[in-house]
Amino acid sequence: MSQQLKAAIVVSVVLFGMAASVSCAVFQNNTGDDGHVATPTAQVNQADPTVPSIHGDRPLARSIEELVEAADVIVVGTSEGEVGTVNTAKNPDNPSEPHEAVFGLGRIYQITADEYLKSTGPDTFNLVQFEGYFVIARESAEIQANPSLKRPAAGIEAIEEGTDYVFFLRHRPSDPTMYVPVLDPYRFALIDGNAMPEGNFTDSSTALPERDAQELLSQIRNSD
């Protein structure tokens, strides 16, 4: 190996370490309460602390059968829009409490259930979708008082009010009256007879592309 190549490798390693330090993230290595894999207990984006940061993906489903098996509940429902937020970042000293310095933007959407395809549930329910992290002290007093004013992190797809979806969900561990996503894509938007995959952090359509809506519903019903 040439001296120039050795030097380039050393420089690359040093730069990688510096980038990791700038992120200043501490993770719990398990599935978070909001359905994504790594739950940061501290997160500071030095480059632009006003923009939520994302770390950790939900695993990608490779088949509809895999989604069906993973979900506690599968439901066809209509989004009624956002109804609030919850802090999904956990206190590292007491995981039953929210983090005091970092806000995990869990946006709460109200869903009207039209048909349950797996299990049963209420006519309306709340779904928590993780939409990024931000440092509370670096936000305006207005956002600190009302985190729903914070814009989602890049790559997050909102649950559009008035749109019909097929949702693949599980009960939220810290509050079983709410639901959170399972694998990605955890929902399909039903538009013009088509079922379009949607999820966060990953290109969900890579594994499960758009398909006919009735085909999707039939596939779910026949997955028992």
PDB file of C-alpha atoms in Angstrom:
ATOM      1  CA  MET A   1       0.000   0.000   0.000  1.00  0.00           C
ATOM      2  CA  SER A   2       1.436   3.384  -0.968  1.00  0.00           C
ATOM      3  CA  GLN A   3       2.181   6.067   1.589  1.00  0.00           C
ATOM      4  CA  GLN A   4      -0.311   8.380  -0.158  1.00  0.00           C
ATOM      5  CA  LEU A   5      -3.126   5.799   0.173  1.00  0.00           C
ATOM      6  CA  LYS A   6      -2.310   5.182   3.849  1.00  0.00           C
ATOM      7  CA  ALA A   7      -2.436   8.920   4.492  1.00  0.00           C
ATOM      8  CA  ALA A   8      -5.790   9.222   2.708  1.00  0.00           C
ATOM      9  CA  ILE A   9      -7.267   6.425   4.832  1.00  0.00           C
ATOM     10  CA  VAL A  10      -6.069   8.069   8.066  1.00  0.00           C
ATOM     11  CA  VAL A  11      -7.561  11.411   7.030  1.00  0.00           C
ATOM     12  CA  SER A  12     -10.896   9.767   6.157  1.00  0.00           C
ATOM     13  CA  VAL A  13     -11.089   8.071   9.558  1.00  0.00           C
ATOM     14  CA  VAL A  14     -10.324  11.335  11.364  1.00  0.00           C
ATOM     15  CA  LEU A  15     -12.952  13.245   9.384  1.00  0.00           C
ATOM     16  CA  PHE A  16     -15.557  10.564  10.063  1.00  0.00           C
ATOM     17  CA  GLY A  17     -14.864  10.813  13.795  1.00  0.00           C
ATOM     18  CA  MET A  18     -15.182  14.582  13.699  1.00  0.00           C
ATOM     19  CA  ALA A  19     -18.554  14.337  11.910  1.00  0.00           C
ATOM     20  CA  ALA A  20     -19.822  11.875  14.490  1.00  0.00           C
ATOM     21  CA  SER A  21     -18.772  14.223  17.291  1.00  0.00           C
ATOM     22  CA  VAL A  22     -20.639  17.150  15.752  1.00  0.00           C
ATOM     23  CA  SER A  23     -23.853  15.134  15.771  1.00  0.00           C
ATOM     24  CA  CYS A  24     -23.524  14.563  19.557  1.00  0.00           C
ATOM     25  CA  ALA A  25     -26.099  11.781  19.621  1.00  0.00           C
ATOM     26  CA  VAL A  26     -26.572   9.154  22.311  1.00  0.00           C
ATOM     27  CA  PHE A  27     -28.769   6.195  21.387  1.00  0.00           C
ATOM     28  CA  GLN A  28     -30.698   3.458  23.091  1.00  0.00           C
ATOM     29  CA  ASN A  29     -30.213   0.418  20.875  1.00  0.00           C
ATOM     30  CA  ASN A  30     -33.789  -0.796  20.704  1.00  0.00           C
ATOM     31  CA  THR A  31     -37.034  -0.002  18.964  1.00  0.00           C
ATOM     32  CA  GLY A  32     -38.326   3.380  20.082  1.00  0.00           C
ATOM     33  CA  ASP A  33     -41.761   4.080  21.473  1.00  0.00           C
ATOM     34  CA  ASP A  34     -42.665   5.784  18.202  1.00  0.00           C
ATOM     35  CA  GLY A  35     -41.791   2.810  16.017  1.00  0.00           C
ATOM     36  CA  HIS A  36     -38.322   3.669  14.694  1.00  0.00           C
ATOM     37  CA  VAL A  37     -35.267   1.721  15.670  1.00  0.00           C
ATOM     38  CA  ALA A  38     -32.770   3.968  17.459  1.00  0.00           C
ATOM     39  CA  THR A  39     -34.166   6.420  20.014  1.00  0.00           C
ATOM     40  CA  PRO A  40     -31.698   9.248  20.684  1.00  0.00           C
ATOM     41  CA  THR A  41     -31.530  10.352  24.315  1.00  0.00           C
ATOM     42  CA  ALA A  42     -29.636  13.478  23.248  1.00  0.00           C
ATOM     43  CA  GLN A  43     -29.426  15.128  19.854  1.00  0.00           C
ATOM     44  CA  VAL A  44     -27.805  18.382  18.780  1.00  0.00           C
ATOM     45  CA  ASN A  45     -27.437  19.402  15.148  1.00  0.00           C
ATOM     46  CA  GLN A  46     -24.548  21.871  15.272  1.00  0.00           C
ATOM     47  CA  ALA A  47     -24.920  22.853  11.621  1.00  0.00           C
ATOM     48  CA  ASP A  48     -28.527  24.010  11.994  1.00  0.00           C
ATOM     49  CA  PRO A  49     -30.054  23.345  15.435  1.00  0.00           C
ATOM     50  CA  THR A  50     -33.457  24.719  14.368  1.00  0.00           C
ATOM     51  CA  VAL A  51     -34.014  21.812  11.945  1.00  0.00           C
ATOM     52  CA  PRO A  52     -35.075  18.472  13.447  1.00  0.00           C
ATOM     53  CA  SER A  53     -32.592  15.667  12.970  1.00  0.00           C
ATOM     54  CA  ILE A  54     -33.398  12.071  12.093  1.00  0.00           C
ATOM     55  CA  HIS A  55     -31.455   9.041  13.260  1.00  0.00           C
ATOM     56  CA  GLY A  56     -32.724   5.485  12.916  1.00  0.00           C
ATOM     57  CA  ASP A  57     -35.000   3.739  10.466  1.00  0.00           C
ATOM     58  CA  ARG A  58     -37.842   1.348  10.850  1.00  0.00           C
ATOM     59  CA  PRO A  59     -36.970  -1.905   9.085  1.00  0.00           C
ATOM     60  CA  LEU A  60     -38.250  -2.241   5.541  1.00  0.00           C
ATOM     61  CA  ALA A  61     -40.958  -4.796   4.870  1.00  0.00           C
ATOM     62  CA  ARG A  62     -40.251  -7.025   1.891  1.00  0.00           C
ATOM     63  CA  SER A  63     -43.802  -8.273   1.397  1.00  0.00           C
ATOM     64  CA  ILE A  64     -47.400  -7.546   2.305  1.00  0.00           C
ATOM     65  CA  GLU A  65     -47.402 -10.812   4.287  1.00  0.00           C
ATOM     66  CA  GLU A  66     -44.531  -9.477   6.417  1.00  0.00           C
ATOM     67  CA  LEU A  67     -46.489  -6.292   7.156  1.00  0.00           C
ATOM     68  CA  VAL A  68     -49.607  -8.281   8.041  1.00  0.00           C
ATOM     69  CA  GLU A  69     -47.665 -10.493  10.453  1.00  0.00           C
ATOM     70  CA  ALA A  70     -45.925  -7.542  12.152  1.00  0.00           C
ATOM     71  CA  ALA A  71     -49.061  -5.436  12.679  1.00  0.00           C
ATOM     72  CA  ASP A  72     -51.296  -5.605  15.750  1.00  0.00           C
ATOM     73  CA  VAL A  73     -53.967  -3.780  13.784  1.00  0.00           C
ATOM     74  CA  ILE A  74     -54.615  -3.223  10.076  1.00  0.00           C
ATOM     75  CA  VAL A  75     -57.269  -0.648   9.323  1.00  0.00           C
ATOM     76  CA  VAL A  76     -58.684   1.305   6.411  1.00  0.00           C
ATOM     77  CA  GLY A  77     -59.231   4.824   7.682  1.00  0.00           C
ATOM     78  CA  THR A  78     -59.462   8.511   6.874  1.00  0.00           C
ATOM     79  CA  SER A  79     -57.166  11.153   8.357  1.00  0.00           C
ATOM     80  CA  GLU A  80     -58.973  13.904  10.219  1.00  0.00           C
ATOM     81  CA  GLY A  81     -55.759  15.902  10.600  1.00  0.00           C
ATOM     82  CA  GLU A  82     -53.350  16.731  13.403  1.00  0.00           C
ATOM     83  CA  VAL A  83     -54.643  16.933  16.980  1.00  0.00           C
ATOM     84  CA  GLY A  84     -51.444  17.499  18.988  1.00  0.00           C
ATOM     85  CA  THR A  85     -47.896  16.348  19.687  1.00  0.00           C
ATOM     86  CA  VAL A  86     -46.056  14.145  22.171  1.00  0.00           C
ATOM     87  CA  ASN A  87     -42.371  14.018  23.100  1.00  0.00           C
ATOM     88  CA  THR A  88     -41.036  10.623  22.005  1.00  0.00           C
ATOM     89  CA  ALA A  89     -37.479  11.271  23.285  1.00  0.00           C
ATOM     90  CA  LYS A  90     -36.908   9.460  26.575  1.00  0.00           C
ATOM     91  CA  ASN A  91     -35.151  10.654  29.719  1.00  0.00           C
ATOM     92  CA  PRO A  92     -31.938   8.564  29.878  1.00  0.00           C
ATOM     93  CA  ASP A  93     -32.189   8.364  33.679  1.00  0.00           C
ATOM     94  CA  ASN A  94     -35.897   7.490  33.691  1.00  0.00           C
ATOM     95  CA  PRO A  95     -37.182   6.142  30.350  1.00  0.00           C
ATOM     96  CA  SER A  96     -40.764   6.376  31.569  1.00  0.00           C
ATOM     97  CA  GLU A  97     -40.416  10.175  31.434  1.00  0.00           C
ATOM     98  CA  PRO A  98     -39.812  12.456  28.414  1.00  0.00           C
ATOM     99  CA  HIS A  99     -36.392  13.959  27.796  1.00  0.00           C
ATOM    100  CA  GLU A 100     -35.999  17.385  29.388  1.00  0.00           C
ATOM    101  CA  ALA A 101     -33.662  18.888  26.773  1.00  0.00           C
ATOM    102  CA  VAL A 102     -34.622  17.135  23.532  1.00  0.00           C
ATOM    103  CA  PHE A 103     -38.054  16.932  21.939  1.00  0.00           C
ATOM    104  CA  GLY A 104     -38.858  13.944  19.757  1.00  0.00           C
ATOM    105  CA  LEU A 105     -41.572  15.379  17.550  1.00  0.00           C
ATOM    106  CA  GLY A 106     -44.333  12.809  17.708  1.00  0.00           C
ATOM    107  CA  ARG A 107     -47.194  14.351  15.758  1.00  0.00           C
ATOM    108  CA  ILE A 108     -50.603  12.967  16.690  1.00  0.00           C
ATOM    109  CA  TYR A 109     -53.128  12.413  13.906  1.00  0.00           C
ATOM    110  CA  GLN A 110     -56.761  11.493  14.439  1.00  0.00           C
ATOM    111  CA  ILE A 111     -57.976   8.671  12.213  1.00  0.00           C
ATOM    112  CA  THR A 112     -61.572   7.636  11.532  1.00  0.00           C
ATOM    113  CA  ALA A 113     -61.725   3.865  11.033  1.00  0.00           C
ATOM    114  CA  ASP A 114     -63.762   2.675   8.061  1.00  0.00           C
ATOM    115  CA  GLU A 115     -62.888  -1.046   8.206  1.00  0.00           C
ATOM    116  CA  TYR A 116     -60.637  -3.198  10.361  1.00  0.00           C
ATOM    117  CA  LEU A 117     -58.806  -5.836   8.309  1.00  0.00           C
ATOM    118  CA  LYS A 118     -56.945  -7.319  11.277  1.00  0.00           C
ATOM    119  CA  SER A 119     -58.132  -7.196  14.893  1.00  0.00           C
ATOM    120  CA  THR A 120     -60.713  -4.611  16.010  1.00  0.00           C
ATOM    121  CA  GLY A 121     -60.624  -1.146  17.515  1.00  0.00           C
ATOM    122  CA  PRO A 122     -62.480   2.112  18.110  1.00  0.00           C
ATOM    123  CA  ASP A 123     -64.328   4.153  15.503  1.00  0.00           C
ATOM    124  CA  THR A 124     -61.685   6.877  15.874  1.00  0.00           C
ATOM    125  CA  PHE A 125     -58.153   6.623  17.224  1.00  0.00           C
ATOM    126  CA  ASN A 126     -54.926   8.592  17.501  1.00  0.00           C
ATOM    127  CA  LEU A 127     -51.796   7.682  15.546  1.00  0.00           C
ATOM    128  CA  VAL A 128     -48.359   9.001  16.575  1.00  0.00           C
ATOM    129  CA  GLN A 129     -45.922   9.637  13.722  1.00  0.00           C
ATOM    130  CA  PHE A 130     -42.312  10.520  14.554  1.00  0.00           C
ATOM    131  CA  GLU A 131     -41.198  13.633  12.621  1.00  0.00           C
ATOM    132  CA  GLY A 132     -37.706  14.471  13.923  1.00  0.00           C
ATOM    133  CA  TYR A 133     -35.783  15.728  16.956  1.00  0.00           C
ATOM    134  CA  PHE A 134     -34.983  19.260  18.124  1.00  0.00           C
ATOM    135  CA  VAL A 135     -33.249  20.886  21.100  1.00  0.00           C
ATOM    136  CA  ILE A 136     -35.927  22.567  23.205  1.00  0.00           C
ATOM    137  CA  ALA A 137     -33.760  25.426  24.552  1.00  0.00           C
ATOM    138  CA  ARG A 138     -32.829  26.524  21.027  1.00  0.00           C
ATOM    139  CA  GLU A 139     -36.432  27.052  19.959  1.00  0.00           C
ATOM    140  CA  SER A 140     -38.583  30.155  20.283  1.00  0.00           C
ATOM    141  CA  ALA A 141     -40.922  30.499  23.252  1.00  0.00           C
ATOM    142  CA  GLU A 142     -43.798  29.990  20.823  1.00  0.00           C
ATOM    143  CA  ILE A 143     -42.547  26.589  19.651  1.00  0.00           C
ATOM    144  CA  GLN A 144     -41.601  25.560  23.189  1.00  0.00           C
ATOM    145  CA  ALA A 145     -45.200  26.249  24.197  1.00  0.00           C
ATOM    146  CA  ASN A 146     -46.660  24.643  21.064  1.00  0.00           C
ATOM    147  CA  PRO A 147     -44.326  22.081  19.424  1.00  0.00           C
ATOM    148  CA  SER A 148     -46.888  21.395  16.683  1.00  0.00           C
ATOM    149  CA  LEU A 149     -45.668  24.623  15.034  1.00  0.00           C
ATOM    150  CA  LYS A 150     -42.310  22.942  14.343  1.00  0.00           C
ATOM    151  CA  ARG A 151     -41.959  21.812  10.763  1.00  0.00           C
ATOM    152  CA  PRO A 152     -41.205  18.137  10.094  1.00  0.00           C
ATOM    153  CA  ALA A 153     -37.698  16.979   9.316  1.00  0.00           C
ATOM    154  CA  ALA A 154     -36.707  16.481   5.708  1.00  0.00           C
ATOM    155  CA  GLY A 155     -37.998  13.238   4.265  1.00  0.00           C
ATOM    156  CA  ILE A 156     -41.117  13.047   6.428  1.00  0.00           C
ATOM    157  CA  GLU A 157     -44.435  12.587   4.638  1.00  0.00           C
ATOM    158  CA  ALA A 158     -47.416  14.106   6.446  1.00  0.00           C
ATOM    159  CA  ILE A 159     -50.612  12.125   6.899  1.00  0.00           C
ATOM    160  CA  GLU A 160     -52.846  14.229   4.696  1.00  0.00           C
ATOM    161  CA  GLU A 161     -56.176  15.313   6.104  1.00  0.00           C
ATOM    162  CA  GLY A 162     -59.120  13.876   4.168  1.00  0.00           C
ATOM    163  CA  THR A 163     -57.062  11.110   2.536  1.00  0.00           C
ATOM    164  CA  ASP A 164     -58.003   7.433   2.876  1.00  0.00           C
ATOM    165  CA  TYR A 165     -55.242   5.020   3.907  1.00  0.00           C
ATOM    166  CA  VAL A 166     -54.555   1.421   4.762  1.00  0.00           C
ATOM    167  CA  PHE A 167     -52.544   1.524   8.018  1.00  0.00           C
ATOM    168  CA  PHE A 168     -50.338  -1.244   9.461  1.00  0.00           C
ATOM    169  CA  LEU A 169     -49.972  -0.380  13.150  1.00  0.00           C
ATOM    170  CA  ARG A 170     -49.070  -1.578  16.608  1.00  0.00           C
ATOM    171  CA  HIS A 171     -50.093  -0.302  20.026  1.00  0.00           C
ATOM    172  CA  ARG A 172     -47.847   2.427  21.460  1.00  0.00           C
ATOM    173  CA  PRO A 173     -45.971   0.781  24.367  1.00  0.00           C
ATOM    174  CA  SER A 174     -46.251   3.752  26.723  1.00  0.00           C
ATOM    175  CA  ASP A 175     -49.906   4.419  25.845  1.00  0.00           C
ATOM    176  CA  PRO A 176     -51.813   1.478  24.318  1.00  0.00           C
ATOM    177  CA  THR A 177     -54.773   3.753  23.507  1.00  0.00           C
ATOM    178  CA  MET A 178     -52.615   5.208  20.714  1.00  0.00           C
ATOM    179  CA  TYR A 179     -51.016   3.521  17.718  1.00  0.00           C
ATOM    180  CA  VAL A 180     -47.595   3.792  16.063  1.00  0.00           C
ATOM    181  CA  PRO A 181     -46.187   2.438  12.763  1.00  0.00           C
ATOM    182  CA  VAL A 182     -44.720  -1.012  12.337  1.00  0.00           C
ATOM    183  CA  LEU A 183     -42.399  -1.678   9.392  1.00  0.00           C
ATOM    184  CA  ASP A 184     -42.029   0.678   6.431  1.00  0.00           C
ATOM    185  CA  PRO A 185     -44.076   1.313   4.408  1.00  0.00           C
ATOM    186  CA  TYR A 186     -46.574   1.350   7.265  1.00  0.00           C
ATOM    187  CA  ARG A 187     -49.368   2.952   5.239  1.00  0.00           C
ATOM    188  CA  PHE A 188     -50.753   3.029   1.713  1.00  0.00           C
ATOM    189  CA  ALA A 189     -52.646   6.076   0.451  1.00  0.00           C
ATOM    190  CA  LEU A 190     -55.768   5.085  -1.482  1.00  0.00           C
ATOM    191  CA  ILE A 191     -55.998   7.506  -4.397  1.00  0.00           C
ATOM    192  CA  ASP A 192     -57.815   7.033  -7.717  1.00  0.00           C
ATOM    193  CA  GLY A 193     -58.050   3.280  -7.262  1.00  0.00           C
ATOM    194  CA  ASN A 194     -54.363   2.875  -6.476  1.00  0.00           C
ATOM    195  CA  ALA A 195     -52.541   2.071  -3.223  1.00  0.00           C
ATOM    196  CA  MET A 196     -49.390   4.185  -2.902  1.00  0.00           C
ATOM    197  CA  PRO A 197     -46.813   3.227  -0.239  1.00  0.00           C
ATOM    198  CA  GLU A 198     -45.771   5.872   2.260  1.00  0.00           C
ATOM    199  CA  GLY A 199     -43.326   5.813   5.148  1.00  0.00           C
ATOM    200  CA  ASN A 200     -40.484   7.723   6.737  1.00  0.00           C
ATOM    201  CA  PHE A 201     -36.681   7.753   6.413  1.00  0.00           C
ATOM    202  CA  THR A 202     -36.514   5.222   3.595  1.00  0.00           C
ATOM    203  CA  ASP A 203     -37.666   4.812   0.026  1.00  0.00           C
ATOM    204  CA  SER A 204     -40.597   2.605   0.939  1.00  0.00           C
ATOM    205  CA  SER A 205     -41.624   2.103  -2.674  1.00  0.00           C
ATOM    206  CA  THR A 206     -38.378   0.215  -3.380  1.00  0.00           C
ATOM    207  CA  ALA A 207     -39.589  -2.907  -1.581  1.00  0.00           C
ATOM    208  CA  LEU A 208     -43.337  -2.559  -2.052  1.00  0.00           C
ATOM    209  CA  PRO A 209     -44.283  -0.516  -5.118  1.00  0.00           C
ATOM    210  CA  GLU A 210     -47.607   1.122  -5.919  1.00  0.00           C
ATOM    211  CA  ARG A 211     -50.391  -1.316  -6.759  1.00  0.00           C
ATOM    212  CA  ASP A 212     -54.123  -1.571  -7.392  1.00  0.00           C
ATOM    213  CA  ALA A 213     -56.055  -0.760  -4.203  1.00  0.00           C
ATOM    214  CA  GLN A 214     -58.419  -3.718  -4.478  1.00  0.00           C
ATOM    215  CA  GLU A 215     -55.454  -6.027  -5.100  1.00  0.00           C
ATOM    216  CA  LEU A 216     -53.863  -4.803  -1.861  1.00  0.00           C
ATOM    217  CA  LEU A 217     -57.064  -5.278   0.151  1.00  0.00           C
ATOM    218  CA  SER A 218     -57.552  -8.773  -1.242  1.00  0.00           C
ATOM    219  CA  GLN A 219     -53.951  -9.680  -0.481  1.00  0.00           C
ATOM    220  CA  ILE A 220     -54.351  -8.557   3.143  1.00  0.00           C
ATOM    221  CA  ARG A 221     -57.603 -10.457   3.590  1.00  0.00           C
ATOM    222  CA  ASN A 222     -56.029 -13.622   2.155  1.00  0.00           C
ATOM    223  CA  SER A 223     -52.916 -13.428   4.333  1.00  0.00           C
ATOM    224  CA  ASP A 224     -54.419 -15.283   7.315  1.00  0.00           C
TER     225      ASP A 224
END
